[in-house]
XYZ file of C-alpha atoms in Angstrom:
664
model
C -26.301 -94.324 -89.687
C -29.782 -95.454 -89.239
C -28.978 -96.793 -85.751
C -27.733 -93.452 -84.632
C -30.931 -91.884 -85.780
C -32.810 -94.148 -83.484
C -30.506 -93.551 -80.569
C -30.553 -89.706 -80.712
C -33.930 -89.065 -79.156
C -33.167 -91.551 -76.407
C -29.905 -89.740 -75.652
C -31.698 -86.326 -75.598
C -34.274 -87.580 -73.283
C -31.637 -89.128 -71.030
C -29.716 -85.823 -71.051
C -32.854 -83.768 -70.175
C -33.605 -86.151 -67.292
C -30.208 -85.212 -65.907
C -30.817 -81.345 -65.958
C -33.603 -78.864 -65.061
C -35.957 -77.626 -67.789
C -39.273 -75.655 -68.395
C -42.073 -76.255 -70.868
C -41.790 -72.714 -72.396
C -39.584 -69.657 -71.893
C -41.429 -66.811 -73.816
C -44.942 -65.579 -73.276
C -47.125 -62.523 -74.401
C -49.668 -61.232 -71.966
C -51.934 -58.135 -72.416
C -51.748 -55.578 -69.555
C -54.406 -55.585 -66.919
C -55.055 -59.251 -67.622
C -55.591 -61.581 -64.584
C -53.480 -64.636 -65.328
C -54.561 -67.352 -62.965
C -53.304 -70.346 -65.007
C -49.619 -71.439 -64.690
C -47.261 -70.048 -67.143
C -44.977 -73.003 -67.443
C -44.219 -76.473 -66.049
C -40.797 -77.006 -64.445
C -38.805 -80.293 -64.460
C -36.037 -80.757 -61.909
C -33.865 -83.956 -61.559
C -33.966 -85.937 -58.311
C -31.924 -84.204 -55.656
C -32.240 -80.661 -57.125
C -34.350 -77.727 -56.040
C -35.676 -74.795 -58.337
C -35.846 -71.199 -56.859
C -36.208 -67.757 -58.265
C -32.998 -65.920 -58.842
C -32.082 -62.342 -57.948
C -32.552 -61.182 -61.575
C -36.265 -62.011 -61.465
C -38.789 -59.088 -61.599
C -39.557 -58.409 -57.896
C -42.795 -60.014 -56.738
C -43.887 -60.747 -60.317
C -43.529 -64.562 -60.192
C -43.961 -67.535 -57.806
C -43.099 -71.281 -57.981
C -45.789 -73.532 -56.678
C -44.763 -77.213 -56.822
C -43.447 -77.805 -60.315
C -45.306 -74.833 -61.945
C -44.331 -71.239 -62.508
C -47.197 -68.714 -61.939
C -47.545 -64.951 -62.698
C -47.975 -63.279 -59.306
C -49.088 -59.694 -60.391
C -51.444 -58.100 -62.873
C -49.184 -56.813 -65.672
C -49.163 -53.095 -66.296
C -47.451 -51.924 -69.397
C -46.857 -48.398 -67.987
C -44.796 -49.996 -65.216
C -43.050 -52.958 -66.848
C -43.049 -53.731 -70.500
C -41.288 -57.110 -69.843
C -41.303 -59.375 -66.846
C -38.427 -61.816 -66.227
C -38.242 -64.975 -64.179
C -34.748 -66.345 -63.389
C -34.970 -70.036 -62.349
C -31.921 -71.615 -60.500
C -31.676 -75.320 -60.120
C -29.540 -76.169 -57.015
C -28.052 -79.254 -55.555
C -27.436 -78.103 -52.037
C -25.882 -74.620 -52.307
C -24.501 -75.178 -55.778
C -26.397 -73.788 -58.758
C -26.419 -76.637 -61.326
C -28.707 -75.158 -63.955
C -29.795 -71.496 -64.682
C -32.991 -70.932 -66.686
C -34.829 -67.629 -67.838
C -38.516 -67.170 -68.611
C -39.719 -63.864 -70.289
C -43.146 -62.347 -70.294
C -43.787 -59.608 -72.838
C -46.617 -57.211 -71.625
C -48.849 -55.958 -74.403
C -49.990 -52.315 -74.239
C -53.709 -51.417 -74.491
C -55.494 -47.985 -74.474
C -56.371 -47.696 -70.820
C -55.045 -44.183 -70.022
C -56.268 -40.644 -70.935
C -53.946 -38.092 -72.319
C -52.875 -35.300 -69.835
C -51.918 -31.648 -70.447
C -49.121 -30.412 -68.294
C -51.185 -27.235 -67.565
C -54.796 -26.306 -66.813
C -54.620 -22.757 -68.114
C -51.774 -21.303 -70.114
C -51.378 -17.587 -70.688
C -49.121 -16.348 -73.548
C -48.257 -12.841 -74.611
C -48.438 -11.908 -78.266
C -47.166 -8.585 -79.593
C -49.569 -6.489 -81.626
C -47.055 -6.208 -84.492
C -46.420 -9.928 -84.902
C -46.307 -10.966 -88.467
C -48.915 -13.261 -90.061
C -48.004 -17.006 -90.166
C -45.660 -16.718 -87.139
C -45.736 -19.522 -84.640
C -46.710 -17.684 -81.456
C -46.844 -20.758 -79.188
C -44.598 -23.743 -79.968
C -45.682 -27.378 -79.882
C -43.541 -28.090 -76.829
C -45.659 -25.710 -74.648
C -49.050 -27.128 -75.693
C -48.701 -30.837 -76.445
C -50.331 -33.370 -74.078
C -48.739 -36.678 -72.790
C -50.363 -40.080 -72.959
C -48.949 -42.944 -70.756
C -50.057 -45.345 -73.412
C -46.979 -44.905 -75.532
C -48.373 -46.462 -78.631
C -51.267 -43.927 -78.795
C -51.266 -41.218 -81.410
C -52.887 -37.960 -80.084
C -55.243 -35.728 -82.108
C -55.794 -32.029 -81.221
C -58.678 -29.550 -81.820
C -58.809 -25.733 -81.040
C -62.161 -24.338 -80.065
C -62.678 -20.593 -79.662
C -64.245 -19.229 -76.409
C -63.863 -15.440 -77.372
C -66.088 -14.895 -80.394
C -64.106 -14.457 -83.560
C -60.844 -15.618 -82.011
C -60.508 -18.455 -84.511
C -60.127 -15.824 -87.271
C -56.815 -14.920 -85.773
C -55.142 -18.192 -84.559
C -55.120 -21.854 -85.527
C -53.208 -25.099 -84.974
C -50.512 -26.018 -87.370
C -51.860 -29.535 -87.708
C -54.189 -32.109 -86.106
C -51.150 -33.955 -84.611
C -49.102 -30.765 -84.238
C -50.518 -28.438 -81.553
C -48.341 -25.470 -82.404
C -50.313 -22.204 -82.445
C -50.007 -20.005 -85.528
C -51.097 -16.326 -86.255
C -53.416 -16.107 -89.299
C -54.410 -12.423 -89.262
C -52.934 -9.091 -88.133
C -53.724 -8.115 -84.457
C -55.117 -4.876 -83.209
C -54.662 -4.131 -79.522
C -57.462 -1.508 -79.524
C -60.034 -3.975 -80.884
C -59.285 -7.105 -78.872
C -56.791 -7.240 -75.984
C -57.091 -11.018 -75.160
C -58.474 -14.210 -76.757
C -59.392 -17.458 -75.090
C -59.431 -20.911 -76.551
C -60.185 -24.425 -75.340
C -57.505 -26.981 -76.549
C -58.965 -30.535 -76.749
C -56.982 -33.760 -77.352
C -58.117 -37.353 -78.083
C -56.093 -40.629 -78.092
C -58.096 -42.020 -80.980
C -58.804 -40.485 -84.396
C -62.481 -41.250 -84.160
C -64.097 -39.792 -81.112
C -67.003 -42.225 -80.825
C -64.930 -45.383 -80.638
C -64.229 -47.374 -77.432
C -61.985 -47.126 -75.685
C -61.336 -43.422 -76.222
C -60.047 -40.840 -73.819
C -59.945 -36.992 -74.036
C -58.486 -34.065 -72.118
C -59.111 -30.277 -72.202
C -57.017 -27.212 -71.322
C -57.492 -23.410 -71.614
C -55.170 -21.200 -73.663
C -55.283 -17.464 -73.254
C -53.519 -15.157 -75.681
C -52.933 -11.568 -74.387
C -52.270 -9.000 -77.115
C -49.470 -6.613 -76.132
C -49.475 -3.055 -77.650
C -46.670 -2.125 -80.033
C -45.400 1.270 -80.792
C -47.154 1.687 -84.140
C -48.802 5.094 -83.867
C -47.395 8.621 -83.486
C -48.659 11.193 -81.028
C -52.167 12.574 -81.689
C -53.100 16.217 -81.048
C -56.629 16.346 -79.567
C -59.370 16.660 -80.426
C -59.000 14.569 -83.451
C -61.220 12.638 -85.908
C -60.377 8.902 -86.039
C -60.385 7.507 -89.492
C -59.274 4.101 -88.078
C -57.237 2.769 -85.126
C -54.023 3.707 -86.822
C -54.697 7.161 -88.433
C -56.157 10.116 -86.616
C -56.837 13.505 -88.391
C -55.641 15.653 -85.674
C -56.713 19.184 -84.583
C -55.333 22.562 -85.643
C -55.523 25.332 -83.102
C -56.585 29.044 -83.469
C -56.333 32.071 -81.135
C -56.327 35.803 -81.030
C -54.126 38.289 -78.992
C -54.606 42.123 -78.686
C -52.110 44.446 -80.171
C -50.053 46.625 -77.854
C -50.513 44.273 -74.905
C -48.695 41.210 -73.531
C -50.914 38.578 -71.963
C -49.499 37.063 -68.857
C -51.198 33.657 -68.757
C -51.478 30.797 -71.250
C -53.454 31.727 -74.355
C -56.942 30.503 -74.760
C -57.124 28.590 -78.053
C -59.895 26.956 -80.071
C -61.067 24.238 -80.074
C -58.975 23.811 -76.869
C -55.513 23.952 -75.341
C -52.655 22.353 -77.159
C -52.641 18.726 -75.977
C -51.298 15.442 -77.542
C -51.470 11.912 -76.422
C -49.488 8.815 -77.472
C -51.451 7.154 -80.285
C -50.594 3.826 -78.701
C -52.383 4.525 -75.451
C -51.579 0.997 -74.253
C -47.977 2.218 -74.020
C -48.872 5.942 -73.202
C -45.437 7.565 -73.675
C -45.098 11.032 -72.300
C -45.278 13.824 -74.871
C -42.941 16.768 -75.145
C -43.842 20.026 -76.946
C -41.714 22.413 -78.954
C -42.127 25.169 -81.657
C -40.257 24.046 -84.763
C -41.026 27.107 -86.986
C -39.091 30.397 -86.731
C -41.688 32.694 -88.287
C -43.086 33.972 -84.981
C -39.998 36.231 -84.257
C -39.841 34.734 -80.706
C -43.175 36.337 -79.782
C -44.501 33.024 -78.374
C -43.161 30.280 -76.252
C -44.502 26.822 -75.402
C -44.069 24.795 -72.183
C -42.395 21.577 -73.021
C -44.362 19.544 -70.573
C -47.847 21.089 -70.469
C -48.101 22.523 -74.049
C -49.281 25.911 -72.762
C -48.629 28.652 -75.300
C -47.650 32.114 -73.822
C -46.607 35.496 -75.199
C -43.075 36.719 -74.686
C -43.445 40.161 -76.227
C -45.828 42.807 -77.543
C -47.358 42.766 -81.036
C -47.390 46.343 -82.286
C -49.582 45.940 -85.354
C -52.291 43.529 -86.500
C -50.816 40.394 -88.115
C -51.235 36.652 -88.286
C -48.737 34.108 -86.814
C -48.517 30.539 -88.029
C -46.693 28.252 -85.610
C -45.656 24.570 -86.137
C -45.790 22.719 -82.938
C -44.183 19.311 -82.569
C -45.399 16.779 -80.061
C -42.689 14.038 -79.565
C -42.755 10.900 -77.453
C -40.320 10.962 -74.576
C -38.414 7.979 -75.952
C -37.941 9.982 -79.199
C -39.353 7.043 -81.209
C -42.259 8.967 -82.907
C -43.582 12.487 -83.219
C -46.336 14.629 -84.879
C -46.626 18.270 -86.045
C -49.715 20.498 -85.900
C -50.418 24.025 -86.850
C -51.301 26.860 -84.434
C -52.710 30.093 -85.944
C -52.527 33.243 -83.810
C -54.236 36.415 -85.076
C -53.149 39.754 -83.513
C -55.967 42.305 -83.644
C -56.847 45.741 -82.373
C -58.555 45.385 -79.087
C -60.504 48.547 -79.276
C -64.090 47.984 -80.207
C -64.510 44.535 -78.705
C -67.684 44.008 -76.698
C -68.178 42.366 -73.329
C -71.079 39.874 -72.923
C -72.844 38.613 -69.798
C -74.023 34.926 -70.062
C -77.363 35.916 -68.305
C -79.589 38.885 -68.842
C -80.692 38.807 -65.210
C -79.150 37.214 -62.137
C -81.233 36.273 -59.105
C -79.942 35.852 -55.526
C -81.080 35.688 -51.880
C -79.680 36.907 -48.541
C -80.922 36.696 -45.030
C -82.676 39.673 -43.378
C -80.391 41.338 -40.824
C -77.221 40.376 -42.644
C -74.303 42.784 -42.028
C -71.722 44.035 -44.441
C -69.545 41.572 -46.358
C -72.067 38.607 -46.352
C -72.154 36.875 -49.813
C -75.474 36.836 -51.623
C -76.532 33.218 -52.420
C -77.476 32.121 -55.844
C -81.303 31.571 -55.937
C -80.951 28.606 -58.290
C -78.315 26.963 -56.179
C -78.567 28.377 -52.610
C -75.379 26.531 -51.473
C -73.325 28.675 -53.906
C -72.623 32.387 -53.914
C -74.067 34.529 -56.614
C -71.309 34.893 -59.154
C -71.666 37.456 -62.024
C -69.136 37.540 -64.802
C -68.686 38.847 -68.377
C -66.473 37.614 -71.176
C -65.047 38.977 -74.378
C -65.789 36.594 -77.262
C -62.898 37.910 -79.269
C -60.320 38.059 -76.626
C -61.129 35.492 -73.984
C -57.629 35.872 -72.430
C -58.522 39.397 -71.333
C -61.414 38.229 -69.081
C -58.960 38.502 -66.186
C -58.774 42.306 -66.889
C -62.426 42.813 -66.398
C -63.591 44.653 -63.221
C -67.111 44.794 -61.770
C -69.102 47.276 -59.676
C -72.678 47.957 -58.657
C -73.878 51.472 -59.794
C -77.265 52.053 -58.300
C -77.578 50.239 -54.867
C -75.573 51.034 -51.823
C -76.645 47.894 -49.982
C -74.563 45.653 -52.122
C -71.181 45.720 -53.726
C -68.956 43.410 -55.975
C -66.136 41.442 -54.509
C -64.458 40.378 -57.730
C -67.235 38.355 -59.425
C -69.233 37.701 -56.234
C -72.109 39.923 -54.911
C -71.784 40.770 -51.237
C -73.657 42.989 -48.844
C -72.337 46.528 -48.257
C -74.502 47.533 -45.330
C -76.880 46.053 -42.635
C -80.051 44.822 -44.313
C -82.858 45.955 -42.090
C -85.694 45.812 -44.611
C -87.214 42.706 -46.192
C -88.076 42.889 -49.909
C -86.640 42.593 -53.437
C -83.868 44.917 -54.451
C -82.485 45.443 -57.954
C -78.796 46.223 -58.620
C -77.117 47.209 -61.817
C -73.807 45.433 -62.305
C -71.326 47.172 -64.707
C -68.361 45.200 -66.181
C -65.384 47.116 -67.588
C -62.397 45.701 -69.318
C -59.249 47.595 -68.393
C -57.340 46.667 -71.536
C -59.992 47.146 -74.227
C -62.003 49.714 -72.341
C -65.171 47.904 -73.376
C -68.076 47.494 -71.011
C -71.514 45.927 -70.375
C -74.279 46.026 -67.771
C -76.653 43.452 -66.361
C -79.212 43.385 -63.462
C -79.120 41.426 -60.261
C -82.427 40.724 -58.534
C -81.683 40.170 -54.844
C -84.444 39.071 -52.383
C -83.889 39.827 -48.671
C -85.687 37.103 -46.619
C -86.036 36.415 -42.964
C -83.429 33.882 -41.930
C -85.874 31.898 -39.720
C -89.554 32.207 -40.997
C -92.370 31.758 -38.422
C -94.685 28.761 -38.548
C -97.559 29.560 -41.004
C -100.804 30.276 -39.149
C -102.855 32.203 -41.697
C -104.012 31.758 -45.227
C -101.559 32.653 -47.935
C -102.436 35.861 -49.681
C -102.453 36.059 -53.488
C -98.871 37.581 -54.004
C -97.115 35.416 -51.547
C -98.097 37.443 -48.405
C -99.585 36.078 -45.200
C -102.222 37.330 -42.817
C -100.061 36.338 -39.837
C -97.019 38.088 -38.572
C -95.644 41.486 -39.242
C -95.109 41.054 -42.954
C -95.495 44.173 -44.911
C -98.271 44.443 -47.449
C -97.233 43.644 -50.882
C -93.955 42.101 -49.683
C -94.486 38.420 -49.258
C -92.647 35.220 -49.544
C -91.881 34.351 -53.161
C -91.351 31.110 -54.843
C -87.556 31.434 -54.150
C -87.996 31.279 -50.342
C -86.712 28.106 -48.685
C -88.263 26.769 -45.449
C -86.559 24.710 -42.780
C -87.522 21.137 -41.931
C -89.126 22.269 -38.640
C -91.202 24.838 -40.423
C -92.488 22.330 -42.982
C -93.249 19.761 -40.188
C -95.324 22.449 -38.348
C -97.165 23.370 -41.475
C -97.962 19.692 -42.204
C -99.334 19.257 -38.689
C -101.653 22.251 -39.003
C -102.857 21.071 -42.443
C -103.380 17.581 -41.085
C -105.527 18.802 -38.236
C -107.631 21.030 -40.587
C -108.171 17.931 -42.884
C -109.398 15.829 -39.899
C -111.774 18.567 -38.825
C -113.156 18.995 -42.381
C -113.802 15.242 -42.713
C -115.604 15.145 -39.420
C -117.856 18.082 -40.453
C -118.550 16.517 -43.836
C -119.700 13.246 -42.210
C -122.003 15.138 -39.863
C -123.551 16.982 -42.910
C -123.919 13.746 -44.939
C -125.600 11.968 -42.012
C -128.000 14.896 -41.375
C -129.171 15.387 -44.900
C -128.935 11.800 -46.327
C -129.391 9.537 -43.273
C -132.843 8.604 -44.254
C -131.590 7.290 -47.564
C -129.465 4.803 -45.833
C -132.562 3.649 -43.828
C -134.501 3.406 -47.079
C -131.786 1.310 -48.624
C -131.941 -0.908 -45.577
C -135.792 -1.167 -45.896
C -135.442 -2.135 -49.561
C -132.939 -4.893 -48.647
C -135.497 -6.236 -46.076
C -138.213 -5.999 -48.695
C -136.177 -8.013 -51.108
C -135.562 -10.635 -48.473
C -139.282 -10.977 -47.517
C -141.584 -11.663 -50.418
C -144.694 -10.859 -48.521
C -143.722 -7.157 -48.357
C -143.542 -6.751 -52.143
C -145.731 -4.022 -53.651
C -145.916 -1.744 -56.702
C -142.769 0.345 -56.864
C -141.773 2.816 -59.514
C -138.174 1.994 -60.184
C -137.585 5.363 -61.875
C -138.531 7.315 -58.748
C -135.769 9.131 -56.789
C -135.643 10.607 -53.300
C -137.996 13.461 -52.624
C -135.106 15.807 -51.682
C -133.956 16.063 -55.318
C -135.342 19.131 -57.054
C -134.798 17.877 -60.616
C -135.715 14.853 -62.513
C -133.782 12.825 -65.083
C -134.851 10.188 -67.599
C -135.345 6.731 -66.044
C -132.699 4.134 -66.839
C -133.134 1.435 -69.524
C -134.864 -1.743 -68.523
C -132.930 -4.608 -67.066
C -133.793 -8.335 -66.750
C -134.714 -7.849 -63.109
C -136.032 -4.697 -61.405
C -133.264 -2.943 -59.478
C -133.336 0.371 -57.609
C -132.327 3.253 -59.873
C -129.169 5.166 -59.066
C -129.736 8.974 -58.960
C -127.878 10.615 -61.960
C -126.936 14.178 -62.346
C -129.832 16.674 -62.676
C -130.966 17.048 -66.203
C -133.923 18.681 -68.090
C -137.165 16.925 -68.271
C -137.448 14.530 -71.205
C -140.051 11.949 -72.115
C -138.704 8.613 -70.920
C -139.273 5.440 -72.677
C -142.321 3.420 -71.733
C -140.163 0.329 -71.269
C -138.315 2.059 -68.488
C -141.261 1.785 -66.227
C -142.209 -1.146 -63.969
C -144.406 -3.417 -66.142
C -146.506 -4.135 -63.128
C -147.563 -0.529 -62.839
C -148.245 0.399 -66.433
C -151.652 1.556 -67.538
C -153.520 -0.595 -69.997
C -153.889 2.376 -72.309
C -150.243 3.133 -72.090
C -149.323 -0.394 -72.820
C -151.514 -0.337 -75.854
C -150.244 2.979 -77.133
C -146.556 2.483 -76.375
C -145.657 2.495 -80.047
C -147.661 5.467 -80.904
C -146.399 9.004 -81.356
C -147.632 10.213 -78.065
C -144.677 9.615 -75.740
C -145.480 9.449 -72.043
C -143.570 10.385 -68.887
C -144.190 9.986 -65.111
C -144.127 12.777 -62.660
C -144.273 11.941 -58.869
C -145.589 14.388 -56.421
C -143.945 14.994 -53.098
C -147.215 14.436 -51.326
C -147.379 11.339 -49.105
C -150.472 9.353 -48.755
C -151.756 8.540 -45.265
C -151.557 4.835 -45.911
C -148.171 5.157 -47.265
C -146.897 5.516 -50.846
C -146.811 8.255 -53.530
C -149.124 9.270 -56.383
C -147.784 9.035 -59.959
C -149.431 10.146 -63.236
C -148.645 8.932 -66.779
C -149.820 11.368 -69.496
C -149.211 12.311 -73.108
C -148.129 15.392 -74.721
C -151.722 16.301 -75.650
C -154.050 17.680 -73.036
C -156.818 15.282 -73.807
C -154.801 12.173 -72.984
C -156.408 9.923 -70.464
C -154.606 9.766 -67.183
C -154.301 6.735 -64.930
C -153.387 6.995 -61.307
C -151.391 4.315 -59.594
C -150.534 4.321 -55.921
C -146.861 3.320 -55.235
C -146.667 1.660 -51.963
C -143.814 2.510 -49.623
C -142.478 -0.162 -47.239
C -142.798 0.622 -43.581
C -138.982 1.314 -43.346
C -139.368 3.846 -46.189
C -142.239 5.478 -44.513
C -140.493 5.697 -41.257
C -137.441 7.226 -42.881
C -139.531 9.739 -44.763
C -141.329 10.678 -41.490
C -137.980 11.497 -39.870
C -137.356 14.036 -42.426
C -140.846 15.332 -42.721
C -140.113 18.537 -40.814
C -137.282 19.439 -43.224
C -139.339 18.721 -46.342
C -142.658 20.312 -45.272
C -141.853 23.713 -46.855
C -140.623 22.025 -49.987
C -143.770 19.931 -50.292
C -145.879 22.978 -49.899
C -144.099 24.754 -52.677
C -144.315 21.603 -54.819
C -148.152 21.348 -54.281
C -148.492 25.064 -54.975
C -146.462 25.057 -58.177
C -147.178 21.575 -59.417
C -144.818 19.175 -61.203
C -141.811 20.728 -62.780
C -142.022 23.927 -60.710
C -144.778 25.418 -62.888
C -148.270 26.541 -62.069
C -151.235 24.275 -61.797
C -152.871 26.133 -64.575
C -150.103 25.221 -66.965
C -151.784 23.773 -70.091
C -148.833 21.610 -70.989
C -149.155 19.192 -68.073
C -151.799 17.416 -66.056
C -151.556 16.909 -62.323
C -153.601 14.635 -59.991
C-alpha cells in the first residue's frame, strides 16, 4: 500500500503531461479594471495546439504563447460573466476541451435615471385622503447598477404643496394625498422628485437624478347652482340672493320685470365645470300671473293684477345635467300706480349746437360733445314703466324732443344761450316731472382770436354781439389753437425785446459800475475808501446795511424799507470816525446818509451822526473809481433833476431845516 502512495503523484504527473491543462479556471475581476497581467498559464502536450472555441465571449480573451489574457475592460452592465473555451487540437481533432470563467464584480459607477423629465398627472378635487394618486411604477427611477438601492425625496416647488401630497416611503416613490383638495384655492402643484443611489448623500461614489412632477387638480361637481349676487361663506357654501320687484295694478307689463338687487341669474357653483342653468317656477301661488324664461331667467307678466297684493315665487335653478339645483325666493308686490312720481337724475342739462343748424340736428352733450344730449326720467317705484314715459319741450320752439334726445326744431340763426323746459309724463301712472335744458348755440368755425378777451367771454374782434361771448363750454379746433399760439408767441417775443431795451436804458450804467469794481478788485493800486452800504443813486429809498462779512463785498440792493439806524459794524472799518468808533457801544446809534451830489474829483459825501442834534459830525469822502465816475456821467442828464430835488429837500426827502437830521 505504501508503494502505491508513492507512485500516485508520479502517475498523475505523467497523465497531465499527456493532456492540456490551465493553472486556474475561475477568476473574479471588478468592472472597469484594466487587467494587463495574464489570467492563467496553459500547458499543451507536444504536437497539440490550443485555440479559443466558439463558446468564448467574443473578443474578451486572447492566447499569447502559453498564457491566457483578458482582452477587454470588464463592464458589469454588459457582461456579468466572461467565458473562455480552450480547445486542444492535434491536427483537426479536438483532443481536450477546457473552460475558464471570469466573474465581473459590480461597482457603483452609474447614476439613476428617471424615465421622464416632467410628468403631469390629473387629480380629481373630490379624491379621498390617503389615496395613492400616482403609483410607484410611474415615478420610480432605474439604476444600471443592479445592486444599488435607490432613495427618494419629494421637494415642493409650489409653496404649501407638501401639505397635500407626500411619498409613501423613502424607497417607495408612490404619491399619496394627505389633505382634501380645493380646486378654487389651488389648481396645480409642482414638485421636484430627487433620487440617490446611496443612503448617505455625501459619500463617494454617489449619484443623483431629478425630475419634475406636476399635479393638476380637476374640478368635481360638489356645489349646487348659486343665485347671484350672493355672499360667500366659503368655497362650498354661498348665501344666495332673494329678489324683489313691483308691478302696477290694472296693467300688464310687456317686457322682463326689473328686480332688486338685479335680474334672476344663477351660475354653476363649480365654475370649473360651469354647467348651463335652467330656470323654472316651482310654486303655484302666483295663479299663473308670471312666467319665467327657462334659459335667461327673465320674469314676465302673463296677466293683469286687479288689486294690490304680494306674490311669493319659488324659482329653481337646475344644472342642465340635472345633477344639482337650488331654489330662491322672488317677491313681487302689486301696487296702485296712481301717485307715483317721476324723477330726473339731473336738475339741469347742458348742451351745445352749431350756429346755423337746421331742423332735426341733435344737440350735443356739453360734458361729452361726441354724444347727443339725452334727457330721461325714471319712476323709483315702477322702473318697468320707464318705457311708458314721453317727453316734450314746453317753452321753446327752436328745439323739440325725439324720444329722450334733444334735437333742433328750426333754423338756428342767432348765437346765444337758450333755456328749454323739458316735461316728462308717464302714460300709465299719469305722473309727471320737469327739468331745464341749457343749450348754447355756437359758431361752428370760430375765427382766429385777434383781440383781447372781454370779461364775460366776449371779444373785441369780429361781429360778436355784446354780452354774448364764448363761454367755457366752447371748443376750438386745432388750427384755431395753433393760430392763437402763434399770436401769443409773437407778443411774448416783442415784450421781451422791449423789456431788454428798458433795462439797458435805465440800468446800463450799473453794469459798467460792476465792471469797474471788478477791475478795481484786480488792481490793488486803485483801491480807495468805499462805503459798502451805499447803493446806486437812482434808488429813492434806503435800507439798513447788511451785516459785516469777513471780507468787504459789494452790497446787494434790497427792497425799499423805512430808514432805521444801522449797526456801526455794518460800515467799512476804514471809513469810520474815531468818535464813532469810541461811542459804538453807547446809546446814541448812528446811521449814514449819502447825498446824490458828486464831487468834482470824484466820490460822494457821507455823514455819520447821532440822534441828538449836538452830535459831532465827521465827513469822509468816498472815492469813486474812474469807471464808476464815467458810468455816472453817462446818466447825469437823467439824474440832474433828481439831484436838484435831493439837494433842495435834503436827506430823506425832508427840509434842510429839519431839526432831526444834520446835512453836510
